[in-house]
Coordinates of C-alpha atoms in Angstrom, one line a residue:
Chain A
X74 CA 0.0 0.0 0.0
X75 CA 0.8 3.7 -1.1
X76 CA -0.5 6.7 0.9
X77 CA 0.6 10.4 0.9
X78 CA -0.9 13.4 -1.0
X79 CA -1.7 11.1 -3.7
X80 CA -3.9 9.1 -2.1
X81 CA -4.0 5.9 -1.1
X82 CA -3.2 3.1 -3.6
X83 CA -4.3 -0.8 -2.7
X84 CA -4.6 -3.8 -3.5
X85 CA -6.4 -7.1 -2.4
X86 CA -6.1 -10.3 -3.7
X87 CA -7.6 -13.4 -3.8
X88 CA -7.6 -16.8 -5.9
X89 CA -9.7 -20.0 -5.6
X90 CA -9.1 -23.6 -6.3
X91 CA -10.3 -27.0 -5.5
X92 CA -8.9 -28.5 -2.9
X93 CA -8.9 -32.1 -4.4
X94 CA -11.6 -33.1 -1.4
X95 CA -14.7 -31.2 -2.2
X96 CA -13.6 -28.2 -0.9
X97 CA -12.2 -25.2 -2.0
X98 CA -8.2 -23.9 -0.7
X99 CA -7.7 -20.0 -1.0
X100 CA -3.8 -20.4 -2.2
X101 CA -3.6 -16.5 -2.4
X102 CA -5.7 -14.2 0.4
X103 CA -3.9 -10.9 0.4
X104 CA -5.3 -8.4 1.5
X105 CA -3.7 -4.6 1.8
X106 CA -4.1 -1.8 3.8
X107 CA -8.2 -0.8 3.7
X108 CA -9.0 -4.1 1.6
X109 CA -8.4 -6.4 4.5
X110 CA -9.9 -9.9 3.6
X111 CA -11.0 -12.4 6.1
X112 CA -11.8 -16.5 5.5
X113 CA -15.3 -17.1 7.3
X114 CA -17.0 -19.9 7.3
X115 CA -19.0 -21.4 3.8
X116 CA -21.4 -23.8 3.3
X117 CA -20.5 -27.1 1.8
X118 CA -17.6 -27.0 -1.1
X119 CA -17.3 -23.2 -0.9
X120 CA -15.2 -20.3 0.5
X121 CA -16.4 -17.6 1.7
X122 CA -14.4 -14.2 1.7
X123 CA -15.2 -11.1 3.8
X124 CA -13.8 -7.6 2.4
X125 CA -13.4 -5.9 5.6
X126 CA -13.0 -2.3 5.6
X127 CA -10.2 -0.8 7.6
X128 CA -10.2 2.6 6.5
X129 CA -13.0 4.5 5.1
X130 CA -13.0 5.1 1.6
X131 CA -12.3 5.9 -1.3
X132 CA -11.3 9.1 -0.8
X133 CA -10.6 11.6 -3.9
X134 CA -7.0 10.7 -5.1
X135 CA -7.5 7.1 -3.7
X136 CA -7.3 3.8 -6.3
X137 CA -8.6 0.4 -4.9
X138 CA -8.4 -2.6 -6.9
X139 CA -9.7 -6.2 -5.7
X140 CA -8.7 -9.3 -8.1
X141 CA -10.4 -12.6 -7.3
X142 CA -9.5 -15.8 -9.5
X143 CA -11.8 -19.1 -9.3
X144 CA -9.7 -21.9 -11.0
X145 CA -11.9 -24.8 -11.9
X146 CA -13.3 -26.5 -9.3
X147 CA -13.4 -23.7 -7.1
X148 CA -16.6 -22.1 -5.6
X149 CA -15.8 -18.4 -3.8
X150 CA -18.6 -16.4 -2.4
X151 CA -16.9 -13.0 -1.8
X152 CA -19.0 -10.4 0.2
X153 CA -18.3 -7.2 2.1
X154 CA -18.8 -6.5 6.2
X155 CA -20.1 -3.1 5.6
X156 CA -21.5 -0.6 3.0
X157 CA -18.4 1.6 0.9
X158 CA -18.8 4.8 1.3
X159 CA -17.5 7.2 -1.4
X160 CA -16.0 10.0 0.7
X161 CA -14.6 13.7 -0.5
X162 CA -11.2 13.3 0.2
X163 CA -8.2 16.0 0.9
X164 CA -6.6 15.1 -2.3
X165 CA -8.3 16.2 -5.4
X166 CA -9.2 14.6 -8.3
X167 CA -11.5 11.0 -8.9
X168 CA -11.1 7.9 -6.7
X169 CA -10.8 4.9 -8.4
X170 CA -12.1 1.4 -7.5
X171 CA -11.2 -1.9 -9.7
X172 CA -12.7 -5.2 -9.4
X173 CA -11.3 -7.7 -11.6
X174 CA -12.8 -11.0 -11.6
X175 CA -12.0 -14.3 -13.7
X176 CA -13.7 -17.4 -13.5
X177 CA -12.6 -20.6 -15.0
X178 CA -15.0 -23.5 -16.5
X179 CA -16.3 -25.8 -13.6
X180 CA -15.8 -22.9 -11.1
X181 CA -18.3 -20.7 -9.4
X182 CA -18.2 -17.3 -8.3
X183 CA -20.4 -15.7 -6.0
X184 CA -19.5 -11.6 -5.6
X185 CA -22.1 -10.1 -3.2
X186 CA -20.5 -7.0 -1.6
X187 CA -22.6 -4.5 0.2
X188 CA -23.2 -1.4 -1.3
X189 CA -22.0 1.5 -2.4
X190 CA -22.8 4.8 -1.2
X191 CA -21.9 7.9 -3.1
X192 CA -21.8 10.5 -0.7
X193 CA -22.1 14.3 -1.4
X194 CA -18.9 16.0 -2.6
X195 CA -17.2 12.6 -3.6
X196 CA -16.2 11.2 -7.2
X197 CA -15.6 8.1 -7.8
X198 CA -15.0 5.9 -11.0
X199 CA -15.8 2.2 -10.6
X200 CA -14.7 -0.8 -13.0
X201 CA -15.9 -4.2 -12.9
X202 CA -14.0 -6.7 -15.4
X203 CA -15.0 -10.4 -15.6
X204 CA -13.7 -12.5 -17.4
X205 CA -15.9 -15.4 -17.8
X206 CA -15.2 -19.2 -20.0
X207 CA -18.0 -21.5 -21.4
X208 CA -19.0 -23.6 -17.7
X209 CA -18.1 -20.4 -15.8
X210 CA -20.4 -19.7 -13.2
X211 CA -21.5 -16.4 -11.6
X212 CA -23.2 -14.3 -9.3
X213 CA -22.5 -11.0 -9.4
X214 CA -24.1 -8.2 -7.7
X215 CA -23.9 -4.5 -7.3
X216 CA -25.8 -1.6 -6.0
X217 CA -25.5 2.3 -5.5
X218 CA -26.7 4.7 -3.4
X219 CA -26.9 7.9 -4.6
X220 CA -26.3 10.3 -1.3
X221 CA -26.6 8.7 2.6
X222 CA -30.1 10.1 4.2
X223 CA -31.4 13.2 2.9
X224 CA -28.0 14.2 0.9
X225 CA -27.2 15.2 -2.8
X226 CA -25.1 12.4 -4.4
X227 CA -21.8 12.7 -5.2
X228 CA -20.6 12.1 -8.9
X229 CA -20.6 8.3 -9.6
X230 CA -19.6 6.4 -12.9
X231 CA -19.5 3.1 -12.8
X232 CA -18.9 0.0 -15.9
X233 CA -19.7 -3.4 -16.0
X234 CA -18.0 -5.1 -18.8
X235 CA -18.2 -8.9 -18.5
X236 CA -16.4 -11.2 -21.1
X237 CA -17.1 -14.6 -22.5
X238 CA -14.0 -16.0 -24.4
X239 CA -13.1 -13.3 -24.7
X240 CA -16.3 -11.7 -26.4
X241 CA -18.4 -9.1 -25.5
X242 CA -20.8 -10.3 -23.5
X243 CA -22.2 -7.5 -20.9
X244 CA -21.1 -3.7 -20.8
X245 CA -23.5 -1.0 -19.1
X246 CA -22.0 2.0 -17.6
X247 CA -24.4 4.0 -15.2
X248 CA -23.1 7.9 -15.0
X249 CA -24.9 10.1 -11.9
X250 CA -25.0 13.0 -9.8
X251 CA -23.1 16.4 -10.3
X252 CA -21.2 16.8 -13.5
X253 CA -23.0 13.7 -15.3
X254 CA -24.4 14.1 -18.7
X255 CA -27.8 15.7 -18.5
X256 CA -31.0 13.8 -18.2
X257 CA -29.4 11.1 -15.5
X258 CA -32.1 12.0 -13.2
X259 CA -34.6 12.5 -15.3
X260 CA -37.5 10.4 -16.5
X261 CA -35.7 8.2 -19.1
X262 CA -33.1 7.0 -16.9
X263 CA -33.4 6.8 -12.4
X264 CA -36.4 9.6 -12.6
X265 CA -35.3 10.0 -9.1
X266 CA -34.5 7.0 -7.7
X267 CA -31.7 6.7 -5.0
X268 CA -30.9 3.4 -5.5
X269 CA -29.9 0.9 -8.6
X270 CA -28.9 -2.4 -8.8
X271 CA -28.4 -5.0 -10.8
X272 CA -27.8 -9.0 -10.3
X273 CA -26.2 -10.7 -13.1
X274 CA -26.8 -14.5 -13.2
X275 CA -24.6 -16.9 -15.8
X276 CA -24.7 -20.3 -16.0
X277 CA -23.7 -22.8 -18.3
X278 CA -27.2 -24.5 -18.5
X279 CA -28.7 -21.1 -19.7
X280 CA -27.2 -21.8 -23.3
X281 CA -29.7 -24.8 -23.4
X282 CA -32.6 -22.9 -21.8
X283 CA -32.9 -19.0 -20.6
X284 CA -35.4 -18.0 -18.1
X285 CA -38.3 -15.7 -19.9
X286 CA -37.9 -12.3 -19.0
X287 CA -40.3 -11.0 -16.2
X288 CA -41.4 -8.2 -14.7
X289 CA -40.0 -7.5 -10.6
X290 CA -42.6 -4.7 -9.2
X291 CA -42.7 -1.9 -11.0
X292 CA -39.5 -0.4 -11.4
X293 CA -37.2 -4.0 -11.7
X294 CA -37.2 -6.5 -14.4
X295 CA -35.6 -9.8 -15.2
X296 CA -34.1 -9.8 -18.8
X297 CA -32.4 -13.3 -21.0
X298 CA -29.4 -11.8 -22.6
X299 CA -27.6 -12.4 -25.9
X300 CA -25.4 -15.4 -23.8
X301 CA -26.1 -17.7 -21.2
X302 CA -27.2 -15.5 -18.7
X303 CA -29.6 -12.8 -17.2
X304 CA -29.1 -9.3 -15.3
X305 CA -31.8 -8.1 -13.3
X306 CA -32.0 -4.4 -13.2
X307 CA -33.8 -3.0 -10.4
X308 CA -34.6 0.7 -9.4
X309 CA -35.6 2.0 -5.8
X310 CA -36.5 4.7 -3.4
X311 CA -33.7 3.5 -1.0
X312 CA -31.2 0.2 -0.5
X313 CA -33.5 -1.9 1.6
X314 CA -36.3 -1.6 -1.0
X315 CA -33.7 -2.2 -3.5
X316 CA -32.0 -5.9 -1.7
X317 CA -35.5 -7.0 -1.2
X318 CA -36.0 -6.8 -4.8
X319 CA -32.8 -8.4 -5.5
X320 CA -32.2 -11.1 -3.2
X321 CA -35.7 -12.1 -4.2
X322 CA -35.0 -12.5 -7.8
X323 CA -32.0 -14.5 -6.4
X324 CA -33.5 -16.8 -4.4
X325 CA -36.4 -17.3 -7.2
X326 CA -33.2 -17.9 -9.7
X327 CA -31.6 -20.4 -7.3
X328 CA -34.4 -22.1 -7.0
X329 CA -35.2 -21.6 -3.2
X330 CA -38.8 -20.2 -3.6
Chain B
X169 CA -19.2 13.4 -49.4
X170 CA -22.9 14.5 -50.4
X171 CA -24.5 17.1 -47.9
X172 CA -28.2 16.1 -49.1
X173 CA -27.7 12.2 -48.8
X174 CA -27.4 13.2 -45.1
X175 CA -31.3 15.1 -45.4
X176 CA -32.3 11.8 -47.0
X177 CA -31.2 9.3 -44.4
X178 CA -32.0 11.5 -41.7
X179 CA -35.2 12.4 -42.6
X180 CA -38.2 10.9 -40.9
X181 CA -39.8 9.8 -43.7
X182 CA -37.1 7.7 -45.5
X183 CA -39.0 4.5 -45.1
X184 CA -37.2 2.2 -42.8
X185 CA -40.3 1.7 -40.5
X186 CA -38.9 3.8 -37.1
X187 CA -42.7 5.5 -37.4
X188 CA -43.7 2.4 -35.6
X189 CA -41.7 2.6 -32.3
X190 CA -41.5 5.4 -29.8
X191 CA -38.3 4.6 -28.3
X192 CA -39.6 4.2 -25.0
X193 CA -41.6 6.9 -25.0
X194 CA -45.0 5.2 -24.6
X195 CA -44.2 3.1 -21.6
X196 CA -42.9 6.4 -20.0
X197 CA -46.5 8.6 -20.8
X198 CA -48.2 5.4 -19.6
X199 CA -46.6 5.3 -16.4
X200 CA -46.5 9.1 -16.2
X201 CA -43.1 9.9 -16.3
X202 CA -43.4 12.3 -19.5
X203 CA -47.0 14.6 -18.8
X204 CA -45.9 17.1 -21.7
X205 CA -43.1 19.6 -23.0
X206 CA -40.8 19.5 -20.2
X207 CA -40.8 16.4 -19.2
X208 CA -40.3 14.9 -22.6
X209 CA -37.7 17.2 -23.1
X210 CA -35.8 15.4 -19.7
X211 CA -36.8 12.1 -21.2
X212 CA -35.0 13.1 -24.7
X213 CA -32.2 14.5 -22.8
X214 CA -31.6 11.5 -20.9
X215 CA -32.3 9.1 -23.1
X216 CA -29.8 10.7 -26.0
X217 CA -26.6 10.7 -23.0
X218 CA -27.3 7.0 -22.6
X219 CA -28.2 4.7 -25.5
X220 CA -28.3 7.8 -28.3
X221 CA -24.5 8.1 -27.3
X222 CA -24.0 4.3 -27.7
X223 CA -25.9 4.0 -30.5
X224 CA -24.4 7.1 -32.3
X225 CA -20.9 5.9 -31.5
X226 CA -22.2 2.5 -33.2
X227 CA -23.3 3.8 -36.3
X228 CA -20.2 6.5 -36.4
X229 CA -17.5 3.3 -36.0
X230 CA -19.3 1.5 -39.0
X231 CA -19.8 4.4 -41.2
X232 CA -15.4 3.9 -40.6
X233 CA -15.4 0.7 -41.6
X234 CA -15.3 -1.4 -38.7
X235 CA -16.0 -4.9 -38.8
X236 CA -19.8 -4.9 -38.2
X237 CA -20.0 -7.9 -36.4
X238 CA -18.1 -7.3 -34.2
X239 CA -19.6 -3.6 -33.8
X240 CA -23.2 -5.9 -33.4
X241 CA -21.6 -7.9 -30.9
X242 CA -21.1 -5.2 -28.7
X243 CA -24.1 -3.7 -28.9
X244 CA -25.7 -6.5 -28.2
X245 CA -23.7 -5.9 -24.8
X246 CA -24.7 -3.5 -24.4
X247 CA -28.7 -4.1 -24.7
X248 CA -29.2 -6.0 -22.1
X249 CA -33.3 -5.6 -22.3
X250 CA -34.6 -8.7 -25.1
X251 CA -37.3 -6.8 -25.9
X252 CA -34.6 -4.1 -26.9
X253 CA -32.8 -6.0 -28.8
X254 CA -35.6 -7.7 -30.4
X255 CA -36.7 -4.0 -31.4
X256 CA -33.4 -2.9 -32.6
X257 CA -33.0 -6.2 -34.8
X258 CA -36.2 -5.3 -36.4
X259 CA -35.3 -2.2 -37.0
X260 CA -31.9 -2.7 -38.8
X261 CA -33.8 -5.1 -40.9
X262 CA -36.3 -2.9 -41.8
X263 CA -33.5 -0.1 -42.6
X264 CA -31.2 -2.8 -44.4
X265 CA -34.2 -3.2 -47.0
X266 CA -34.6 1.0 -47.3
X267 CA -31.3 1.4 -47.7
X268 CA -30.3 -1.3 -50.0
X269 CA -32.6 -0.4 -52.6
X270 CA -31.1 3.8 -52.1
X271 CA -27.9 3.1 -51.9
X272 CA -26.4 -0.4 -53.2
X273 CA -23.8 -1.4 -52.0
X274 CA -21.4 -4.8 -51.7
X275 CA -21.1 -3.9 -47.9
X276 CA -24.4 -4.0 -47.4
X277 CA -25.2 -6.9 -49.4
X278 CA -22.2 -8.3 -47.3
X279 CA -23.7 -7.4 -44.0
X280 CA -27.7 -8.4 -45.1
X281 CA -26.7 -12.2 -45.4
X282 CA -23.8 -11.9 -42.6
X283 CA -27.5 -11.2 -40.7
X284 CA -30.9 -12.4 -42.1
X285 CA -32.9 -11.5 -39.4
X286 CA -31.3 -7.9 -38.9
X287 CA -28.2 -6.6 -37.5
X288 CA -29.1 -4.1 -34.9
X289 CA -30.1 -0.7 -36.5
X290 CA -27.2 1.6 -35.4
X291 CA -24.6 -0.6 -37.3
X292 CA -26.7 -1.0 -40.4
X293 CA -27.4 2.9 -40.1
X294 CA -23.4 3.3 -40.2
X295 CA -22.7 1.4 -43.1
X296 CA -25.9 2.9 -44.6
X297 CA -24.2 6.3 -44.5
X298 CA -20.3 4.5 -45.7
X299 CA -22.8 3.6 -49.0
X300 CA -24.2 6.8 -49.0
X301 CA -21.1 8.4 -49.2
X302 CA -21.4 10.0 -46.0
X303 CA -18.9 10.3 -42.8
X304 CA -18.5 9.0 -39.4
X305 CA -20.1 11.9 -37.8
X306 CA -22.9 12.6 -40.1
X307 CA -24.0 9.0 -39.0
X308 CA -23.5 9.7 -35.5
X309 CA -25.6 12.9 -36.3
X310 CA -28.2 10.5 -38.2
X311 CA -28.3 8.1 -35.2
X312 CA -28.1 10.9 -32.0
X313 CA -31.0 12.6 -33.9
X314 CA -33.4 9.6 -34.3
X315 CA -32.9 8.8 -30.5
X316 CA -34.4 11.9 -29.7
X317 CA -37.0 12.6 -33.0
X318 CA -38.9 9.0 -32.0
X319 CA -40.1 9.9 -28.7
X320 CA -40.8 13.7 -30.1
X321 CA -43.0 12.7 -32.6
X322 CA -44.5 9.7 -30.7
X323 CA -45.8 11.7 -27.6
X324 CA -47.4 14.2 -30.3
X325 CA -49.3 11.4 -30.8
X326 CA -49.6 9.8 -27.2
X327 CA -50.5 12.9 -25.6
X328 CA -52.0 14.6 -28.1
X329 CA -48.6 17.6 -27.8
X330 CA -48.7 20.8 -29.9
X331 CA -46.0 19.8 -32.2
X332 CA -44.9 23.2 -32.0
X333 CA -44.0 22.4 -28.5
X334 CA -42.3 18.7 -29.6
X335 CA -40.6 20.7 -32.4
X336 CA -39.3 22.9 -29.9
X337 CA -38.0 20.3 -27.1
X338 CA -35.7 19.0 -30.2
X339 CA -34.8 22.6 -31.3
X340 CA -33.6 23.0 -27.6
X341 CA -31.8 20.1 -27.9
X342 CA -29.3 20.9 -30.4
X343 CA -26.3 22.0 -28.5
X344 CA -26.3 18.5 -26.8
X345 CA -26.6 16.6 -30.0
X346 CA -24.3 18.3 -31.4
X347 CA -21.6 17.5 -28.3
X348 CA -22.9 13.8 -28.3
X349 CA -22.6 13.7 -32.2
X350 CA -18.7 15.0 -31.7
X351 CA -17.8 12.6 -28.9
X352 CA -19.5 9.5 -31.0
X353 CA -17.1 10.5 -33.7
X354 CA -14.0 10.7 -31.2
X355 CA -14.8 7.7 -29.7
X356 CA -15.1 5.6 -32.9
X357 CA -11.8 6.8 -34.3
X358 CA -10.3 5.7 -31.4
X359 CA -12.0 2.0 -31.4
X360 CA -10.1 2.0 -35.3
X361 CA -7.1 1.7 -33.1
X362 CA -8.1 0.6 -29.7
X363 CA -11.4 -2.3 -30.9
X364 CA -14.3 -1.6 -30.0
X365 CA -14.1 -1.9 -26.4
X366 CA -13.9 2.0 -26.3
X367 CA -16.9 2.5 -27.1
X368 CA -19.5 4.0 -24.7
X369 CA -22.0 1.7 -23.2
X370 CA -23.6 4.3 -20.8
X371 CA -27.1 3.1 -19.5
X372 CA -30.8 4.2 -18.7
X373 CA -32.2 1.5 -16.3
X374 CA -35.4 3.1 -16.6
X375 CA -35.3 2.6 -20.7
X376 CA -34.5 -1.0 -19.9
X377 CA -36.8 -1.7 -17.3
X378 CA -40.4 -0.4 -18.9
X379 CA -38.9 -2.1 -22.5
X380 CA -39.7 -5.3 -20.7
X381 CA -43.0 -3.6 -19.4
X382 CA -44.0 -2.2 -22.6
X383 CA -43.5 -5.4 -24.4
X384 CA -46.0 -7.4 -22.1
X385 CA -48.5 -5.3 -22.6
X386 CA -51.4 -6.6 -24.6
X387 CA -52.2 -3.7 -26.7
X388 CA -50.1 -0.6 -27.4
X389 CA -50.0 2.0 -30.3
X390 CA -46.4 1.1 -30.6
X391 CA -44.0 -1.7 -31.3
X392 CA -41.3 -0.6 -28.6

């Protein structure tokens, strides 16, 4: 880790493989400076991850990056102990957060962090890469918060580009708050909403048979895409409204309803 | 380059069938969302930052020469929404057949049995405009434009608007077509060297949601 006018710089690390009795071995757990990562107990073959935040942040000036690997075999849940908050930070200019995931075929990856809150003042710029195989399994989730309780948001861009050998497969880019191109609140795209989510499902059994797309309430729907998989997009007055909405179009996908 | 092939793509009545949707703009009346000038004018606004800058930086990169399926590829990416994509396949087809018979072209020809069912309309509008004879940011203009003149003319119709008013809410937004017509030429220049990762794929959840709304619906004046 890298602090100092520049802002913090950090990176945690984490990679996934069987371990030849059912299980699944973390061979790399690294975790750096905010991103502190802790092993807690999974259910049956998988490993569960906790992102623990140690510092608050990002802060302006601050670049986070998170890898997680799931060789075959593997299952890794990955999930967060608390909400990130996107701060104004003493350091000017964007922070930056990276998630880069891969998944191999055979392996499963679960990637349910809390959310994110984009607090007034703060700008951040959020990637998400996946790179995904044929028999690659994910669940992915994210969601943002535009402002904590009664604030303004702060300025928020954030991409999803998800890969399948190599191909396009997913890439949506949601741009809010101060400075964003005009219209973002308006009635074409959040129409004031606070919070927006989306769950992305693949699975190698979708290339046989995708689930029809369905309506979630009004403001969420369920939608097949071009590949094995489907992303739920969900908008809400607040986060609980919103991961009601999501964990029930999870639990409906999983099969648990 | 021709000035007036530009007029004749662009214009509203070249017949490649977009009379038929109203680019979201019915689910969005329906739900209450766009109650008259204003509001469509925020809608239009929105919606031409989000998918009119995607699908203007589509059309732009295959007005260069791009290869178009990989151009299709990614916008399939970037439409999540079926009902979208459906809609935007239907579209390209219907455009493919206009544009064939105005402009013939081996490219075209090339890209019609490359996709029998329709490529997605932004990248046949692109190579429309290379047959045309036209640039990579008069197709971006063609594209940003039509993202913006649907919903126009379909609340006119939906809400029974002055078209004065409609006409107005576009007039007003000129400065920002023009800005999203210049980046959607930037940007495809750079995907000649960079791929077409580059491209934008900014979002309107709202666009995506009621497209899956809209298309459930037993009856509707429009097709998407």
């Amino acid at each position: 880790m890298t602090g100092g006018a520049a802002g913090v710089r950090a990176t945690a690390r984490i990679a996934a493989r069987s371990d030849g009795r059912g299980g699944t071995a973390l061979p790399t757990l690294e975790g750096e400076g905010p991103l502190a990562l802790r092993r807690t107990r999974g259910s049956g073959a998988e490993a569960r991850v906790m992102l623990v935040g140690a510092m608050s942040g990002p802060l302006g000036g601050d670049h986070f990056t998170v890898e997680a690997a799931a060789a075959e075999g593997a299952a890794l849940h990955i999930g967060s102990a608390a909400a990130t908050i996107a701060l104004p930070g003493q350091a000017k200019g964007e922070a930056r957060y990276d998630v880069r995931l891969t998944v191999a075929a055979g392996a499963e990856l679960r990637w349910l962090p809390e959310q994110l809150i984009s607090a007034n003042g703060s700008d951040l710029y959020v990637t998400t890469h996946v790179d995904l195989v044929p028999g690659a399994r994910l669940v992915l989730r994210e969601e943002q918060v535009l402002g904590r309780a009664h604030e303004e948001p702060g300025r928020l861009t954030s991409r999803l580009t998800v890969r399948l050998r190599g191909r396009p497969f997913l890439d949506q880019e949601l741009c809010c708050g101060p400075g964003a191109s005009g219209g973002w609140d308006g009635p074409a795209v959040l129409a004031g909403h606070r919070a927006v989510g989306q769950l992305l499902v693949v699975r190698p059994e979708f290339a046989e048979a995708l689930p029809s797309p369905q309506l979630l309430g009004e403001c969420a729907a369920l939608t097949p895409l071009a590949g094995p998989g489907v992303l739920v997009t969900a908008l809400a007055p607040n986060a609980l409204r919103l991961r009601r909405t999501l964990d029930e179009a999870l639990r409906t996908l999983d099969g648990r309803v | 380059m021709s000035r007036a092939a530009l007029l004749v793509l662009a214009d509203g009545r070249f017949p490649a069938g977009g009379h038929a949707h109203s680019g979201g703009a019915e689910a969005a009346v329906k739900a209450g969302r766009i109650t008259g000038a204003k509001s469509l004018e925020e809608f239009c606004r929105g919606r031409l930052h989000t998918t009119g800058l995607v699908s203007a930086s589509l059309a732009a990169a295959a007005a260069l020469g791009l290869d178009p399926v990989a151009l299709d590829e990614a916008a399939d990416a970037r439409t999540p929404s079926v009902a979208l994509r459906v809609a935007a396949r239907k579209l390209g087809r219907q455009l493919m057949r206009a544009a064939r018979a105005t402009w013939p072209s081996a490219e075209l020809d090339a890209l019609a049995r490359e996709f029998p069912k329709g490529a997605h309309q932004p990248v046949v509008l692109g190579v429309a405009a290379r047959a045309a004879g036209l640039g990579a940011v008069d197709a971006a203009y063609c594209s940003a434009y039509e993202s913006v003149g649907g919903p126009a003319t379909a609340t006119v119709r939906l809400l029974s608007l002055d078209p004065f008013e409609a006409t107005g809410v576009l007039a007003r937004l000129a400065p920002d077509l023009d800005r999203v017509a210049d980046r959607a030429g930037e940007v495809a220049r750079c995907a000649v060297e960079e791929g077409v990762d580059v491209l934008p794929a900014v979002s309107a959840p709202l666009l995506e949601i009621s497209a899956e709304a809209h298309a459930a619906w037993p009856v509707r004046l429009f097709a998407s």
